[in-house]
Each structure stands twice: as structure tokens, then as C-alpha cells.
Amino acid sequence: MLLRLKFDGQLYLARPLATFLQEAAACLSRPDGVLAVPQHPDHLRRRGYNQAHELARALCNLSGLPLRTDLLHRPLPGPTQAGLSALARRDNVRHSFAASPAAAGLHLWIIDDVMTTGSTLRAATEVLCKAGAKRVEVLFVARTPRLP
């Protein structure tokens, strides 16, 4: 299902996948907002959608949580993470994100479709925390096998 959402644009699959996220997050305290790992605008234009955003939006529709698209953006384009080693992935996303000062004091959930090494989620979480977020928890649909 996730591959069809991510690569085939079958956006209707975001809702059932978000249901899984909602069930998995039932043990977490309710956040002040939910956001997706953003794509650079050029990448978004090429693909036409951000699958992480579609998952976050579906989760918010199911849960009544606020979707916060204003807190994190990706000002710098970067090469795709696919095919990179764990170390290269970490370097690739090190300065990829910028967070809004509006994140200060907030408890947030950040959504992604797949976690491979955790580099993307770590980089996004770090900038949100530097912007003053009180707490950031990550939710993702799938975890790939660990890379060397």
C-alpha cells in the first residue's frame, strides 16, 4: 500500500495507512500539532504531492489534531536519499530543514512514510528543537532494514 501511495500517486491509500499510525500512536500524549517531513518545492512540483503530507493530513482528519504546515520547510534542494549509505544520508540532510519560531513551546508529531537510517527525521527534529519545540515525536509507516 505504501509503495502505491508513494510512487503511484494513489492518495486514497493515505487514510488507511493513517489509521495504522493513529493506532500506533495511541500510547502517546496528544500533541499540539502534526506536521509532515516537507519536500523542497522543486521536488514537490516534480512529484505533484508529498506522501508524508498526505499521511499527516489523513491522520489529522481522523484524529481532529491540527495540521501545522507552517512550522518546518526545506529551503535547500538536495539529492535523493535513495541509494546513499547511512553516513552519506546524514550528511545529505544535515542543513536541509528550517523551522519557524512558532514551534517554540509546542509538543509535535512529525510524520514520514518510511524511516531508513533516521537521518531525515533526526535533522527535522533537531531544527524544531532548536526553534524551541518542547517535544517532538516521530511517526512513520514503515522501517527499512538497517543500512551499513
PDB file of C-alpha atoms in Angstrom:
ATOM      1  CA  MET A   1       0.000   0.000   0.000  1.00  0.00           C
ATOM      2  CA  LEU A   2       2.754   2.401   0.942  1.00  0.00           C
ATOM      3  CA  LEU A   3       4.602   1.913  -2.339  1.00  0.00           C
ATOM      4  CA  ARG A   4       1.398   2.580  -4.273  1.00  0.00           C
ATOM      5  CA  LEU A   5       0.847   5.775  -2.282  1.00  0.00           C
ATOM      6  CA  LYS A   6       4.451   6.915  -2.605  1.00  0.00           C
ATOM      7  CA  PHE A   7       5.235   6.060  -6.208  1.00  0.00           C
ATOM      8  CA  ASP A   8       1.892   5.656  -7.978  1.00  0.00           C
ATOM      9  CA  GLY A   9       0.082   8.645  -6.503  1.00  0.00           C
ATOM     10  CA  GLN A  10      -2.786   6.565  -5.125  1.00  0.00           C
ATOM     11  CA  LEU A  11      -3.545   9.172  -2.479  1.00  0.00           C
ATOM     12  CA  TYR A  12      -6.698   7.429  -1.236  1.00  0.00           C
ATOM     13  CA  LEU A  13      -4.349   4.965   0.492  1.00  0.00           C
ATOM     14  CA  ALA A  14      -3.205   7.664   2.920  1.00  0.00           C
ATOM     15  CA  ARG A  15      -6.337   7.222   5.038  1.00  0.00           C
ATOM     16  CA  PRO A  16      -5.988   3.501   5.832  1.00  0.00           C
ATOM     17  CA  LEU A  17      -2.258   3.969   6.446  1.00  0.00           C
ATOM     18  CA  ALA A  18      -3.026   6.913   8.741  1.00  0.00           C
ATOM     19  CA  THR A  19      -5.384   4.636  10.657  1.00  0.00           C
ATOM     20  CA  PHE A  20      -2.387   2.413  11.411  1.00  0.00           C
ATOM     21  CA  LEU A  21      -0.416   5.460  12.545  1.00  0.00           C
ATOM     22  CA  GLN A  22      -3.283   6.544  14.775  1.00  0.00           C
ATOM     23  CA  GLU A  23      -3.457   3.117  16.402  1.00  0.00           C
ATOM     24  CA  ALA A  24       0.318   3.003  16.897  1.00  0.00           C
ATOM     25  CA  ALA A  25       0.295   6.481  18.468  1.00  0.00           C
ATOM     26  CA  ALA A  26      -2.499   5.706  20.926  1.00  0.00           C
ATOM     27  CA  CYS A  27       0.089   5.342  23.717  1.00  0.00           C
ATOM     28  CA  LEU A  28       1.477   8.853  23.099  1.00  0.00           C
ATOM     29  CA  SER A  29       0.185  12.022  24.686  1.00  0.00           C
ATOM     30  CA  ARG A  30      -1.843  14.258  22.401  1.00  0.00           C
ATOM     31  CA  PRO A  31       0.374  16.774  20.586  1.00  0.00           C
ATOM     32  CA  ASP A  32      -0.266  20.449  19.932  1.00  0.00           C
ATOM     33  CA  GLY A  33       0.172  19.815  16.230  1.00  0.00           C
ATOM     34  CA  VAL A  34       1.111  17.365  13.490  1.00  0.00           C
ATOM     35  CA  LEU A  35       3.443  18.078  10.600  1.00  0.00           C
ATOM     36  CA  ALA A  36       4.950  16.134   7.747  1.00  0.00           C
ATOM     37  CA  VAL A  37       8.545  15.919   6.653  1.00  0.00           C
ATOM     38  CA  PRO A  38       8.483  18.568   3.929  1.00  0.00           C
ATOM     39  CA  GLN A  39       9.809  18.284   0.413  1.00  0.00           C
ATOM     40  CA  HIS A  40      11.723  21.036  -1.326  1.00  0.00           C
ATOM     41  CA  PRO A  41       9.311  22.990  -3.580  1.00  0.00           C
ATOM     42  CA  ASP A  42      11.120  21.826  -6.746  1.00  0.00           C
ATOM     43  CA  HIS A  43      10.755  18.187  -5.727  1.00  0.00           C
ATOM     44  CA  LEU A  44       7.115  18.741  -4.813  1.00  0.00           C
ATOM     45  CA  ARG A  45       6.434  20.295  -8.233  1.00  0.00           C
ATOM     46  CA  ARG A  46       8.042  17.325  -9.995  1.00  0.00           C
ATOM     47  CA  ARG A  47       6.221  14.659  -7.968  1.00  0.00           C
ATOM     48  CA  GLY A  48       2.965  16.577  -7.577  1.00  0.00           C
ATOM     49  CA  TYR A  49       2.344  15.565  -3.968  1.00  0.00           C
ATOM     50  CA  ASN A  50       4.147  14.850  -0.713  1.00  0.00           C
ATOM     51  CA  GLN A  51       3.192  11.399   0.569  1.00  0.00           C
ATOM     52  CA  ALA A  52       4.231  12.325   4.134  1.00  0.00           C
ATOM     53  CA  HIS A  53       1.915  15.339   3.997  1.00  0.00           C
ATOM     54  CA  GLU A  54      -0.923  13.167   2.698  1.00  0.00           C
ATOM     55  CA  LEU A  55      -0.400  10.805   5.650  1.00  0.00           C
ATOM     56  CA  ALA A  56      -0.279  13.696   8.135  1.00  0.00           C
ATOM     57  CA  ARG A  57      -3.404  15.270   6.668  1.00  0.00           C
ATOM     58  CA  ALA A  58      -5.288  11.967   6.831  1.00  0.00           C
ATOM     59  CA  LEU A  59      -4.155  11.429  10.421  1.00  0.00           C
ATOM     60  CA  CYS A  60      -5.379  14.906  11.362  1.00  0.00           C
ATOM     61  CA  ASN A  61      -8.727  14.282   9.658  1.00  0.00           C
ATOM     62  CA  LEU A  62      -9.133  11.051  11.636  1.00  0.00           C
ATOM     63  CA  SER A  63      -7.987  12.421  14.980  1.00  0.00           C
ATOM     64  CA  GLY A  64      -9.037  16.057  14.971  1.00  0.00           C
ATOM     65  CA  LEU A  65      -5.432  17.120  15.603  1.00  0.00           C
ATOM     66  CA  PRO A  66      -4.255  20.359  13.969  1.00  0.00           C
ATOM     67  CA  LEU A  67      -2.108  20.044  10.851  1.00  0.00           C
ATOM     68  CA  ARG A  68       0.790  22.525  11.060  1.00  0.00           C
ATOM     69  CA  THR A  69       2.268  23.192   7.627  1.00  0.00           C
ATOM     70  CA  ASP A  70       3.837  26.438   8.826  1.00  0.00           C
ATOM     71  CA  LEU A  71       6.454  25.054  11.214  1.00  0.00           C
ATOM     72  CA  LEU A  72       9.010  23.294   9.015  1.00  0.00           C
ATOM     73  CA  HIS A  73      10.210  23.748   5.466  1.00  0.00           C
ATOM     74  CA  ARG A  74      13.005  22.568   3.229  1.00  0.00           C
ATOM     75  CA  PRO A  75      14.733  25.647   1.762  1.00  0.00           C
ATOM     76  CA  LEU A  76      17.603  23.763   0.096  1.00  0.00           C
ATOM     77  CA  PRO A  77      17.199  21.142  -2.612  1.00  0.00           C
ATOM     78  CA  GLY A  78      19.239  18.035  -2.158  1.00  0.00           C
ATOM     79  CA  PRO A  79      19.928  14.799  -3.924  1.00  0.00           C
ATOM     80  CA  THR A  80      17.578  11.951  -3.228  1.00  0.00           C
ATOM     81  CA  GLN A  81      18.408   9.767  -0.236  1.00  0.00           C
ATOM     82  CA  ALA A  82      17.774   6.547  -2.181  1.00  0.00           C
ATOM     83  CA  GLY A  83      20.929   4.553  -2.721  1.00  0.00           C
ATOM     84  CA  LEU A  84      23.046   6.533  -0.236  1.00  0.00           C
ATOM     85  CA  SER A  85      24.918   4.964   2.670  1.00  0.00           C
ATOM     86  CA  ALA A  86      23.917   5.814   6.225  1.00  0.00           C
ATOM     87  CA  LEU A  87      26.790   8.304   6.551  1.00  0.00           C
ATOM     88  CA  ALA A  88      26.012   9.930   3.197  1.00  0.00           C
ATOM     89  CA  ARG A  89      22.329  10.206   4.173  1.00  0.00           C
ATOM     90  CA  ARG A  90      23.238  12.003   7.391  1.00  0.00           C
ATOM     91  CA  ASP A  91      25.458  14.476   5.503  1.00  0.00           C
ATOM     92  CA  ASN A  92      22.866  14.899   2.751  1.00  0.00           C
ATOM     93  CA  VAL A  93      20.169  16.228   5.105  1.00  0.00           C
ATOM     94  CA  ARG A  94      22.312  17.962   7.717  1.00  0.00           C
ATOM     95  CA  HIS A  95      21.230  21.507   6.682  1.00  0.00           C
ATOM     96  CA  SER A  96      18.091  20.650   4.718  1.00  0.00           C
ATOM     97  CA  PHE A  97      15.434  21.993   7.081  1.00  0.00           C
ATOM     98  CA  ALA A  98      14.413  25.293   8.627  1.00  0.00           C
ATOM     99  CA  ALA A  99      11.905  25.668  11.443  1.00  0.00           C
ATOM    100  CA  SER A 100       9.649  28.535  12.367  1.00  0.00           C
ATOM    101  CA  PRO A 101       9.931  30.232  15.764  1.00  0.00           C
ATOM    102  CA  ALA A 102       6.213  29.400  16.063  1.00  0.00           C
ATOM    103  CA  ALA A 103       7.329  25.862  17.057  1.00  0.00           C
ATOM    104  CA  ALA A 104       8.502  27.225  20.419  1.00  0.00           C
ATOM    105  CA  GLY A 105       6.837  25.531  23.364  1.00  0.00           C
ATOM    106  CA  LEU A 106       4.886  23.042  21.245  1.00  0.00           C
ATOM    107  CA  HIS A 107       4.618  19.268  21.524  1.00  0.00           C
ATOM    108  CA  LEU A 108       4.677  17.999  17.938  1.00  0.00           C
ATOM    109  CA  TRP A 109       4.333  14.812  15.968  1.00  0.00           C
ATOM    110  CA  ILE A 110       6.319  14.715  12.739  1.00  0.00           C
ATOM    111  CA  ILE A 111       5.141  12.228  10.113  1.00  0.00           C
ATOM    112  CA  ASP A 112       7.108  10.437   7.421  1.00  0.00           C
ATOM    113  CA  ASP A 113       6.314   7.499   5.199  1.00  0.00           C
ATOM    114  CA  VAL A 114       9.497   5.446   5.604  1.00  0.00           C
ATOM    115  CA  MET A 115      12.395   5.613   8.034  1.00  0.00           C
ATOM    116  CA  THR A 116      15.612   4.173   6.668  1.00  0.00           C
ATOM    117  CA  THR A 117      18.506   5.465   8.778  1.00  0.00           C
ATOM    118  CA  GLY A 118      16.576   8.105  10.696  1.00  0.00           C
ATOM    119  CA  SER A 119      18.781  10.880   9.284  1.00  0.00           C
ATOM    120  CA  THR A 120      15.911  12.854   7.771  1.00  0.00           C
ATOM    121  CA  LEU A 121      13.748  12.608  10.865  1.00  0.00           C
ATOM    122  CA  ARG A 122      16.714  13.427  13.110  1.00  0.00           C
ATOM    123  CA  ALA A 123      17.606  16.538  11.085  1.00  0.00           C
ATOM    124  CA  ALA A 124      13.996  17.744  11.073  1.00  0.00           C
ATOM    125  CA  THR A 125      13.600  17.075  14.797  1.00  0.00           C
ATOM    126  CA  GLU A 126      16.827  18.901  15.623  1.00  0.00           C
ATOM    127  CA  VAL A 127      15.798  22.115  13.869  1.00  0.00           C
ATOM    128  CA  LEU A 128      12.362  22.016  15.515  1.00  0.00           C
ATOM    129  CA  CYS A 129      14.002  21.601  18.927  1.00  0.00           C
ATOM    130  CA  LYS A 130      16.448  24.439  18.173  1.00  0.00           C
ATOM    131  CA  ALA A 131      13.427  26.574  17.327  1.00  0.00           C
ATOM    132  CA  GLY A 132      12.136  25.822  20.832  1.00  0.00           C
ATOM    133  CA  ALA A 133       9.742  22.906  20.349  1.00  0.00           C
ATOM    134  CA  LYS A 134       9.049  21.397  23.762  1.00  0.00           C
ATOM    135  CA  ARG A 135       8.804  17.836  22.492  1.00  0.00           C
ATOM    136  CA  VAL A 136       8.955  16.181  19.065  1.00  0.00           C
ATOM    137  CA  GLU A 137       7.856  12.606  18.446  1.00  0.00           C
ATOM    138  CA  VAL A 138       8.215  10.861  15.109  1.00  0.00           C
ATOM    139  CA  LEU A 139       5.682   8.570  13.466  1.00  0.00           C
ATOM    140  CA  PHE A 140       6.311   6.642  10.280  1.00  0.00           C
ATOM    141  CA  VAL A 141       4.521   3.877   8.419  1.00  0.00           C
ATOM    142  CA  ALA A 142       7.467   1.609   7.591  1.00  0.00           C
ATOM    143  CA  ARG A 143      11.023   0.954   8.694  1.00  0.00           C
ATOM    144  CA  THR A 144      13.563  -0.392   6.225  1.00  0.00           C
ATOM    145  CA  PRO A 145      16.322  -2.798   7.237  1.00  0.00           C
ATOM    146  CA  ARG A 146      19.340  -1.037   8.704  1.00  0.00           C
ATOM    147  CA  LEU A 147      21.961   0.201   6.239  1.00  0.00           C
ATOM    148  CA  PRO A 148      25.692  -0.251   6.835  1.00  0.00           C
TER     149      PRO A 148
END
